[in-house]
GROMACS .gro file of C-alpha atoms in nm:
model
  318
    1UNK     CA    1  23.072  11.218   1.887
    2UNK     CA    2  22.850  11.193   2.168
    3UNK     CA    3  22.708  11.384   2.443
    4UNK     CA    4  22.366  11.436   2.608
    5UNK     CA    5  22.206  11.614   2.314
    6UNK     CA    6  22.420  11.517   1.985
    7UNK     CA    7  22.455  11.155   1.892
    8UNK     CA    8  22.693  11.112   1.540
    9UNK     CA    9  22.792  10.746   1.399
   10UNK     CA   10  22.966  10.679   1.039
   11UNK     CA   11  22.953  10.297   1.027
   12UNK     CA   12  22.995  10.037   0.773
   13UNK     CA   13  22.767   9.819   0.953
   14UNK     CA   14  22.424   9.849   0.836
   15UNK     CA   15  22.277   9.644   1.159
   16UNK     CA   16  22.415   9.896   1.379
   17UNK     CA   17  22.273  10.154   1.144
   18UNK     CA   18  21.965   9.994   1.199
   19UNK     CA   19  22.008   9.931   1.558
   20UNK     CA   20  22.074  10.320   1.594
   21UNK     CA   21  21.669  10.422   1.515
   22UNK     CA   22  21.628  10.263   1.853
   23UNK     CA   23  21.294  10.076   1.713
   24UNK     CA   24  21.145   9.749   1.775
   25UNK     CA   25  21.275   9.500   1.533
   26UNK     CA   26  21.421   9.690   1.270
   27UNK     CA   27  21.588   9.492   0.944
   28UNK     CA   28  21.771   9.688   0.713
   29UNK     CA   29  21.854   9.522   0.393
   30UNK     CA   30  22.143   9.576   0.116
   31UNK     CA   31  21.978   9.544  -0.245
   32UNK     CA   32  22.277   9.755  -0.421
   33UNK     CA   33  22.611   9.655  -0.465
   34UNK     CA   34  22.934   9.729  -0.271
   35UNK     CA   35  23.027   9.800   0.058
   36UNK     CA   36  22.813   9.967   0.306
   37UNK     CA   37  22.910  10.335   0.481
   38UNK     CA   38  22.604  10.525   0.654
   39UNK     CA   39  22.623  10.836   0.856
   40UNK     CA   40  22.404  10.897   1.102
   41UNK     CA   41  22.371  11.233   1.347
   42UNK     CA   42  22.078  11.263   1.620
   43UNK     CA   43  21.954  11.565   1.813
   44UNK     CA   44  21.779  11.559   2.124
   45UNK     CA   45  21.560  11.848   2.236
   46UNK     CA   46  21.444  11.685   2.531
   47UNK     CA   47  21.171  11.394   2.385
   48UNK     CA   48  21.221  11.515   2.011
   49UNK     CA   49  21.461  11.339   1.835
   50UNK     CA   50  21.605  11.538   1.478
   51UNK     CA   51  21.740  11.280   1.285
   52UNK     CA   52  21.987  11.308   0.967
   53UNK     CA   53  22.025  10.987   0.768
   54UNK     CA   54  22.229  10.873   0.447
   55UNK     CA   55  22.343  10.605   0.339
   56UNK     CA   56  22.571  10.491  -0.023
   57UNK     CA   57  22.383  10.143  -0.080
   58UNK     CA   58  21.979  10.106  -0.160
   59UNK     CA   59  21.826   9.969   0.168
   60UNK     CA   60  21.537   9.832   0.250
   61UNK     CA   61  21.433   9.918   0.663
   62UNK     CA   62  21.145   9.701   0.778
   63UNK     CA   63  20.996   9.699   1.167
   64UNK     CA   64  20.852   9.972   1.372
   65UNK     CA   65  20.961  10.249   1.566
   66UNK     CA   66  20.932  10.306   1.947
   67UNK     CA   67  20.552  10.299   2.077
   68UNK     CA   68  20.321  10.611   2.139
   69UNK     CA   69  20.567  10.825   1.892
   70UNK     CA   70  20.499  10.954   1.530
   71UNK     CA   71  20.761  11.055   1.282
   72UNK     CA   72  20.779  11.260   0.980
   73UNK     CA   73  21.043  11.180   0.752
   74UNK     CA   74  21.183  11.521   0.525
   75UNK     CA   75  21.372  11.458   0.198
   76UNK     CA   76  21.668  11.687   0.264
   77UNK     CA   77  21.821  11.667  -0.141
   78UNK     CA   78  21.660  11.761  -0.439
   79UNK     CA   79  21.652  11.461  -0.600
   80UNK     CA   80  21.572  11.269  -0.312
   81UNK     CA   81  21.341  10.924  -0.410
   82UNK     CA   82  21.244  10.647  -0.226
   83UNK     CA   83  20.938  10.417  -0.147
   84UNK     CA   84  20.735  10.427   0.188
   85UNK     CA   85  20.469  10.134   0.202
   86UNK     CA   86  20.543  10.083  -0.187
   87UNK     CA   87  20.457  10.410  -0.240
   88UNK     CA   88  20.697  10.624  -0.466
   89UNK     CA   89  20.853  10.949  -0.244
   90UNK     CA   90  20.981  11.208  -0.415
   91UNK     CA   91  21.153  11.569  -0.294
   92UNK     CA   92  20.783  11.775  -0.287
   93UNK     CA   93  20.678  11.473  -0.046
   94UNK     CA   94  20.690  11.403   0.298
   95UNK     CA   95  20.598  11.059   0.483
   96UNK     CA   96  20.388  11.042   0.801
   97UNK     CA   97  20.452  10.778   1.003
   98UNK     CA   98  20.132  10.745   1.252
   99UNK     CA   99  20.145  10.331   1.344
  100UNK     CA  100  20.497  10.334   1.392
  101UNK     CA  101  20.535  10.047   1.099
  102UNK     CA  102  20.824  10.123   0.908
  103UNK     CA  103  20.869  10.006   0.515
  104UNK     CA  104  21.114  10.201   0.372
  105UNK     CA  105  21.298  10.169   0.044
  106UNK     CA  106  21.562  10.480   0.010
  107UNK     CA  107  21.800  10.511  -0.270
  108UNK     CA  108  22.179  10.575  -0.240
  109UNK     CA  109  22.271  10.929  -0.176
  110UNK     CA  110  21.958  11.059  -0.018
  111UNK     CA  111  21.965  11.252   0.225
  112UNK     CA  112  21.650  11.248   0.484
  113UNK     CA  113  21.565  11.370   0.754
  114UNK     CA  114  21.327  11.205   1.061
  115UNK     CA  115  21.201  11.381   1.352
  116UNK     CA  116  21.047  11.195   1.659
  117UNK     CA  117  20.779  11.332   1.861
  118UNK     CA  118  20.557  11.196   2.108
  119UNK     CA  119  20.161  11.185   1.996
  120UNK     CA  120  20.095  11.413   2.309
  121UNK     CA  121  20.311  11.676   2.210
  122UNK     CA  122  20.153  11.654   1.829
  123UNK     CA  123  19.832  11.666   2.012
  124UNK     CA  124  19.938  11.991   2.182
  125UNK     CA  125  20.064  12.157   1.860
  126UNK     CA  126  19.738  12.036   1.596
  127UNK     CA  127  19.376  12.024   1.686
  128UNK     CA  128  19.212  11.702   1.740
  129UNK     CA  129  19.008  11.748   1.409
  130UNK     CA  130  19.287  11.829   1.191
  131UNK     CA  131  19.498  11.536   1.355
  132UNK     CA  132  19.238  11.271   1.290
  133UNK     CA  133  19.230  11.411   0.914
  134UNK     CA  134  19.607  11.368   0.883
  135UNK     CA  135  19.556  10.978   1.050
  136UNK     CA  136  19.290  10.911   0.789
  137UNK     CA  137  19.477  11.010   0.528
  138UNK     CA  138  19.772  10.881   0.621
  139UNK     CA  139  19.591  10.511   0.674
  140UNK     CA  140  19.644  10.413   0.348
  141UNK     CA  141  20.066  10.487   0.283
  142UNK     CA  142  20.154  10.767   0.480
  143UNK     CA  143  20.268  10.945   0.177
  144UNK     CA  144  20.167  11.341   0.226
  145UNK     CA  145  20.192  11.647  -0.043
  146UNK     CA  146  20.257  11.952   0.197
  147UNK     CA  147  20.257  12.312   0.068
  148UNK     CA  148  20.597  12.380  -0.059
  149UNK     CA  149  20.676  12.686   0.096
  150UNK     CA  150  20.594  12.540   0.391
  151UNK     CA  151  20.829  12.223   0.301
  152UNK     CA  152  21.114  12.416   0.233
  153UNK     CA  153  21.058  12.633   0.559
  154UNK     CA  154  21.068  12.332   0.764
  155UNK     CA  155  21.364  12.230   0.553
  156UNK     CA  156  21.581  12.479   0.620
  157UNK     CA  157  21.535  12.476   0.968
  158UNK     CA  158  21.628  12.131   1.033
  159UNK     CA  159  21.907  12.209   0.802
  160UNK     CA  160  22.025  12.499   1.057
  161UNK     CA  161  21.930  12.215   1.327
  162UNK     CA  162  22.207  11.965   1.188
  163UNK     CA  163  22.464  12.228   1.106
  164UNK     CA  164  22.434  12.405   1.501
  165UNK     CA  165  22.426  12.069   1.573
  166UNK     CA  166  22.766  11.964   1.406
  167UNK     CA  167  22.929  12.342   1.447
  168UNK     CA  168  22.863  12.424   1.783
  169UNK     CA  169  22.739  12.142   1.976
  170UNK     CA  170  22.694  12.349   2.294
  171UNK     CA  171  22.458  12.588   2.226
  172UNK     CA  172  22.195  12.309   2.201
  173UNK     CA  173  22.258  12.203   2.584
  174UNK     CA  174  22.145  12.575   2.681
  175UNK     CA  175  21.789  12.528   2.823
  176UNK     CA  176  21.681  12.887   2.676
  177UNK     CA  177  21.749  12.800   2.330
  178UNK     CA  178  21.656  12.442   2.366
  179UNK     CA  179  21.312  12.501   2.398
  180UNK     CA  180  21.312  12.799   2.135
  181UNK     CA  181  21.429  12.535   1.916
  182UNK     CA  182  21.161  12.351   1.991
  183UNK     CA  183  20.873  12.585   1.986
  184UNK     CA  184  20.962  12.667   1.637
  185UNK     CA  185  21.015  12.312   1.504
  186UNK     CA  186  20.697  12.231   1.655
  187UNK     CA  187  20.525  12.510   1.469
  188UNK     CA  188  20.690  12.449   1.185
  189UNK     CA  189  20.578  12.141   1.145
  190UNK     CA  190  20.229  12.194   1.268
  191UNK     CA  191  20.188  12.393   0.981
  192UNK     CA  192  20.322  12.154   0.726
  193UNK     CA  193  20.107  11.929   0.849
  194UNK     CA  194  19.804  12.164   0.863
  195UNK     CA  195  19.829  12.193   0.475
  196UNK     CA  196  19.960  11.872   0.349
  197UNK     CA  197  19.726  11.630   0.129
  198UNK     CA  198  19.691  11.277   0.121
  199UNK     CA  199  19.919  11.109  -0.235
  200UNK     CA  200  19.659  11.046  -0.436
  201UNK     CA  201  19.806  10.994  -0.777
  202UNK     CA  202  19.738  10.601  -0.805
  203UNK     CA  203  19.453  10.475  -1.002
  204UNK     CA  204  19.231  10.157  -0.780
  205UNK     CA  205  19.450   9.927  -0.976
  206UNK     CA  206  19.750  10.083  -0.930
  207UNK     CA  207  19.684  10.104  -0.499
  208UNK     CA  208  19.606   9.685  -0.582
  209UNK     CA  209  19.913   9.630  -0.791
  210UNK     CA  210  20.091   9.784  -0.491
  211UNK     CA  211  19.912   9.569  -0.193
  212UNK     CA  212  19.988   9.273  -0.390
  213UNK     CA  213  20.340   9.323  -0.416
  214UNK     CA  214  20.381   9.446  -0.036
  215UNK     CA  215  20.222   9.101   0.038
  216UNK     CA  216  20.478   8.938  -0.198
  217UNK     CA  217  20.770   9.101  -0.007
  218UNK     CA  218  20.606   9.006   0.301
  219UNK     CA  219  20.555   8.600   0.196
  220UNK     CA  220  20.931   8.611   0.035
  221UNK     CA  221  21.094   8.735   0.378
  222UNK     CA  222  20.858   8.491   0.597
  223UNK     CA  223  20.999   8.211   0.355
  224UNK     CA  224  21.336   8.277   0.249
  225UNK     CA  225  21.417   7.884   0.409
  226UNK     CA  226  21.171   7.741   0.101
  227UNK     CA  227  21.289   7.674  -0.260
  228UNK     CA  228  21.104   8.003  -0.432
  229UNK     CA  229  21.039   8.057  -0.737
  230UNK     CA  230  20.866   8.335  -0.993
  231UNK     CA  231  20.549   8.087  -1.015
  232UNK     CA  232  20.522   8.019  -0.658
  233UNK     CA  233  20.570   8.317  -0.555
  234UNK     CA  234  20.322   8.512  -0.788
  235UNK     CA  235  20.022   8.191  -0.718
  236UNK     CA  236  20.065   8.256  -0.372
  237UNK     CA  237  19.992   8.599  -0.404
  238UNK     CA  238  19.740   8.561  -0.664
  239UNK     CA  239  19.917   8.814  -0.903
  240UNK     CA  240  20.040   8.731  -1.275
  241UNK     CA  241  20.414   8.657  -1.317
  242UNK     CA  242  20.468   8.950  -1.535
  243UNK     CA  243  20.286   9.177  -1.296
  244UNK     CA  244  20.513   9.067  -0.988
  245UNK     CA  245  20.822   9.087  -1.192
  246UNK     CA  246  20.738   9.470  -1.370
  247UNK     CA  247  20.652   9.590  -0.978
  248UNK     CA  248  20.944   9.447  -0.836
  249UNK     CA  249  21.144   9.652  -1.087
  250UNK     CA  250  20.974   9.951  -1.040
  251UNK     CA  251  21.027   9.925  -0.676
  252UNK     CA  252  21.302   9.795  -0.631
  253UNK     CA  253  21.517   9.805  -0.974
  254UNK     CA  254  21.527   9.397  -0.952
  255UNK     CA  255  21.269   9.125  -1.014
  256UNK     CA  256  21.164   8.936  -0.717
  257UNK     CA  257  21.421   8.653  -0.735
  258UNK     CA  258  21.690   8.902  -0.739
  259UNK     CA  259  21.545   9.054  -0.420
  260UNK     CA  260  21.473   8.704  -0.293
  261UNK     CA  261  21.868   8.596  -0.330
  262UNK     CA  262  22.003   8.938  -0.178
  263UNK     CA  263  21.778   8.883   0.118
  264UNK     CA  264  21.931   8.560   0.188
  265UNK     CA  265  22.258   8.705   0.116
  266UNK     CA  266  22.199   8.922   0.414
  267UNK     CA  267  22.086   8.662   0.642
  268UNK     CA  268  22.403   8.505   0.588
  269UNK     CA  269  22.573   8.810   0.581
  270UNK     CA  270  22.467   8.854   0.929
  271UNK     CA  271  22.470   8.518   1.067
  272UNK     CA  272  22.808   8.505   0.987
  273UNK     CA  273  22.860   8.844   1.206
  274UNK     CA  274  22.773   8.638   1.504
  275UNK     CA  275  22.922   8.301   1.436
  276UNK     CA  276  23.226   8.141   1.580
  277UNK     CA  277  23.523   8.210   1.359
  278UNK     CA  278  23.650   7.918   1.537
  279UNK     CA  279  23.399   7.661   1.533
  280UNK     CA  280  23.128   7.768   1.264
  281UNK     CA  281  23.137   7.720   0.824
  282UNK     CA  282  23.073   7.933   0.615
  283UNK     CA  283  22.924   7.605   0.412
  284UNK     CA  284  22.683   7.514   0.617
  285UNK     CA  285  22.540   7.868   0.740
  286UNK     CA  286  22.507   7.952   0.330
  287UNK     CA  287  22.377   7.547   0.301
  288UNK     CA  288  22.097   7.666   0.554
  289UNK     CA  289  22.003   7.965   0.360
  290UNK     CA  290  21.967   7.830   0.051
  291UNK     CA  291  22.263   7.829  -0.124
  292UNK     CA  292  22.429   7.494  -0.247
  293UNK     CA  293  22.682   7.632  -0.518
  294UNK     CA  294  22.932   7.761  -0.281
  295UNK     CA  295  23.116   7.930  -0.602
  296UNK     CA  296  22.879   8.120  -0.726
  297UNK     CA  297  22.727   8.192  -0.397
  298UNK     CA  298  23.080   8.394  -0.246
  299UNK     CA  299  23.066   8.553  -0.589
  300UNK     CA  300  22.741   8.719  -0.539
  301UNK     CA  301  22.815   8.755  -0.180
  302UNK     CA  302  23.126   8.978  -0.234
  303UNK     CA  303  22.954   9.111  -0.525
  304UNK     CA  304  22.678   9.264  -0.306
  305UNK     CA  305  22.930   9.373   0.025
  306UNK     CA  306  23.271   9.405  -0.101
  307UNK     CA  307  23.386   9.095   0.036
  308UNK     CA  308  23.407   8.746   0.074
  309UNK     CA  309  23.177   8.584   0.335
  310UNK     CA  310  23.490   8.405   0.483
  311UNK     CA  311  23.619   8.742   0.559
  312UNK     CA  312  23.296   8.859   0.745
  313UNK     CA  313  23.327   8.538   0.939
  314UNK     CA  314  23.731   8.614   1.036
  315UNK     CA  315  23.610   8.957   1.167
  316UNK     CA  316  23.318   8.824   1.368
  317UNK     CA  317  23.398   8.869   1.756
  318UNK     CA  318  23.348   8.550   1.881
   0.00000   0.00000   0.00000
């Protein structure tokens, strides 16, 4: 559904997931298995975007959002867990997103919420002083413990947001109630904000642990062309092998090799999306990623998507 204030897409495409935050760059990676479904649903209240996000598969979303804007991302379910800047999220937490650098590990199932605002109109709702606190403390992750009555207060009313949104559309194009909607969410989140803390739960090694293994995502994506492997990988980065592999698992609920191969897989995966199903092999796009063993290479391919990669090539559109 779409009109000039509600934007709704349930795809199976994770790139046009991606494509729908409207950032600069943005990768979003499979690392669970089966096939893909995400629903999305945006509202606009003139330059604030209210975003509702889930998705069945654990994803990895890497790039940055649009410039001059800060978002705030709101765990919407109770159990709600994921990783921003390999920092573990929980459902008392809240990420603020000041650079517009986005690293964001979310588990299947949760439900979160992002709002977009410009840094002017965050300007015009928090004083200078207490903004600059918030940027300092958000420097390190981004990762904020707010007050939890104010949480849930801001919870619930991007929960009646979404629902208005979804029940009766209209109401949100009425220019009254528009910017009522706004002057509340604003507040609301002002004072979130206002009394949120930096996370500050990690231990100096733990914060290094965490840097080194953000660097060893960082060198596996910029190299997923090279032969990797555990010991390259970890001398590189200067960490120990048992050290890379326990924080990979903690992060990511696979060791680094594991998280090497499925990033490959969905390079492939979309390569093939925008190949010629007339003129193109599935051989030699898999031969160029890595993969030499084309049996057990289409088993873990369909093992991670739900199908084979000769079927992602038949559907491509060229």
């Amino acid at each position: 559904m779409q009109n000039n204030t509600i934007f709704t897409l349930q795809t199976n495409d994770i790139d046009e997931m991606a494509a729908a935050f409207g950032g600069l760059n943005l990768v979003a990676t499979q690392l669970s298995s089966g096939s893909f479904i995400s629903n999305f649903l945006q509202v606009q209240l003139e330059d604030i975007q209210c975003r509702q996000i889930s998705w069945n598969q654990k994803i990895q979303l890497l790039g940055n959002m649009l410039p001059n804007t800060i978002s705030l991302w709101v765990p919407l379910t109770v159990n709600y867990k994921s990783s921003w800047n390999g920092f573990e999220c929980h459902g008392q937490t809240v990420i603020l997103n000041l650079d517009g650098k986005v690293d964001y590990t979310h588990l299947a199932g949760e439900l979160v919420a992002c709002t977009i605002v410009s840094r002017e109109q965050l300007s015009q709702s928090i004083r200078s002083c207490e903004l600059e606190r918030l940027r300092n403390a958000s420097l390190e992750h981004g990762v904020l413990v707010p007050n939890l009555k104010q949480l849930q207060i801001l919870r619930s009313y991007l929960a009646e947001i979404f629902s208005l949104a979804v029940s009766n559309p209209d109401l949100l194009s009425r220019s009254h109630l528009n910017q009522m909607i706004i002057d509340n969410l604003l507040s609301s989140i002002a004072e979130l904000l206002i009394g949120s803390k930096c996370l500050s739960d990690q231990t100096d090694r733990s914060r290094t642990r965490t840097l080194k293994l953000k660097q060893a995502v960082e060198y596996i994506r910029a190299n997923l062309h090279q032969p990797l492997s555990l010991q390259i990988i970890a001398t590189e980065i200067g960490i120990s092998r048992r050290s890379l592999m326990y924080g990979f698992r903690e992060l990511f609920g696979m060791g680094p090799m594991e998280y090497c191969k499925n990033n490959r897989l969905n390079a492939v995966r979309r390569q093939l999306k925008r190949a010629d199903s007339k003129s193109d092999k599935v051989l030699e796009i898999a031969k160029g990623w890595g993969f030499h063993h084309m049996g057990h290479f289409a088993a873990d391919y369909k093992a991670l998507f739900g199908e084979l990669p000769s079927e992602t090539l038949r559907h491509s559109p060229w």
